[in-house]
């Protein structure tokens, strides 16, 4: 009888060790690819937004020669932390991490940020960015475009394993994130994804 208990205990130990190893290395199974600039993209970046640049209509709604920025509450952060998005004519989008300053050098570096794509459909801007935390997930934003700003009014997140999923905005969370247009000089760098 004692022999049976030890055998069962041993198999529970092996199962537990196997489960712990699986949990530890689960993010190794689903990691993103790192580009030369340190930006993360999912291994299988299947873009359901834009397949070619000529699909982006109307092109003149987004200013690809400027950045669009938003800053956190200055009472919460000193100095205030800001984020920016930069749009490209081919449908690609770069979204920065929190920054202490916005200038031409920062806008052209585009390092360690979030990669993404965008689509303009019926005058509405739909943004898809990839966040590499927790083995990756997508953030979808629906926005209205104005001459001097973009207002993101809904946000939805979902797992990066669902690459073909086209989210429905009716299930998204309401937002009111205002990104102001800012001219920081010549933007010459291109995305590396």
CSV table of N, CA, C and O in Angstrom, one decimal, residues 6 28 41 59 63 78 92 96 106 141 143 154 188-189:
chain,number,residue,atom,x,y,z
A,6,UNK,N,3.4,6.2,-2.9
A,6,UNK,CA,4.6,6.8,-3.4
A,6,UNK,C,4.6,7.0,-4.9
A,6,UNK,O,5.0,8.0,-5.4
A,28,UNK,N,7.0,31.7,-24.6
A,28,UNK,CA,7.9,31.3,-25.6
A,28,UNK,C,7.3,30.8,-26.8
A,28,UNK,O,7.7,31.0,-27.9
A,41,UNK,N,6.3,42.8,-33.4
A,41,UNK,CA,5.2,42.4,-34.3
A,41,UNK,C,4.9,40.9,-34.0
A,41,UNK,O,5.8,40.2,-33.7
A,59,UNK,N,-7.3,59.5,-48.6
A,59,UNK,CA,-5.9,59.7,-48.1
A,59,UNK,C,-5.7,61.0,-47.3
A,59,UNK,O,-5.0,61.1,-46.4
A,63,UNK,N,-3.0,63.3,-41.8
A,63,UNK,CA,-1.8,64.0,-42.1
A,63,UNK,C,-0.6,63.1,-41.8
A,63,UNK,O,-0.3,62.9,-40.7
A,78,UNK,N,4.9,64.0,-13.3
A,78,UNK,CA,5.7,65.2,-13.4
A,78,UNK,C,7.1,64.8,-13.9
A,78,UNK,O,7.8,64.1,-13.2
A,92,UNK,N,0.3,51.8,-42.5
A,92,UNK,CA,1.0,51.4,-41.3
A,92,UNK,C,0.9,52.5,-40.3
A,92,UNK,O,0.7,53.7,-40.6
A,96,UNK,N,3.7,55.3,-30.0
A,96,UNK,CA,4.8,55.3,-29.0
A,96,UNK,C,4.4,54.8,-27.6
A,96,UNK,O,3.3,54.8,-27.3
A,106,UNK,N,12.5,62.2,-31.7
A,106,UNK,CA,11.7,61.1,-31.1
A,106,UNK,C,10.7,60.6,-32.2
A,106,UNK,O,10.5,59.4,-32.3
A,141,UNK,N,-9.2,50.5,-32.1
A,141,UNK,CA,-9.8,51.8,-31.8
A,141,UNK,C,-10.6,52.3,-32.9
A,141,UNK,O,-10.2,52.2,-34.1
A,143,UNK,N,-12.3,55.9,-34.3
A,143,UNK,CA,-12.0,57.3,-34.1
A,143,UNK,C,-12.7,58.1,-35.2
A,143,UNK,O,-12.9,57.7,-36.3
A,154,UNK,N,-14.0,54.6,-29.1
A,154,UNK,CA,-14.3,53.2,-28.7
A,154,UNK,C,-13.0,52.5,-28.8
A,154,UNK,O,-12.2,52.7,-29.7
A,188,UNK,N,11.1,61.6,-41.8
A,188,UNK,CA,11.8,60.9,-42.9
A,188,UNK,C,11.9,59.4,-42.7
A,188,UNK,O,12.0,58.6,-43.6
A,189,UNK,N,11.8,59.0,-41.5
A,189,UNK,CA,12.0,57.5,-41.2
A,189,UNK,C,10.8,56.8,-41.6
A,189,UNK,O,9.7,57.3,-41.7
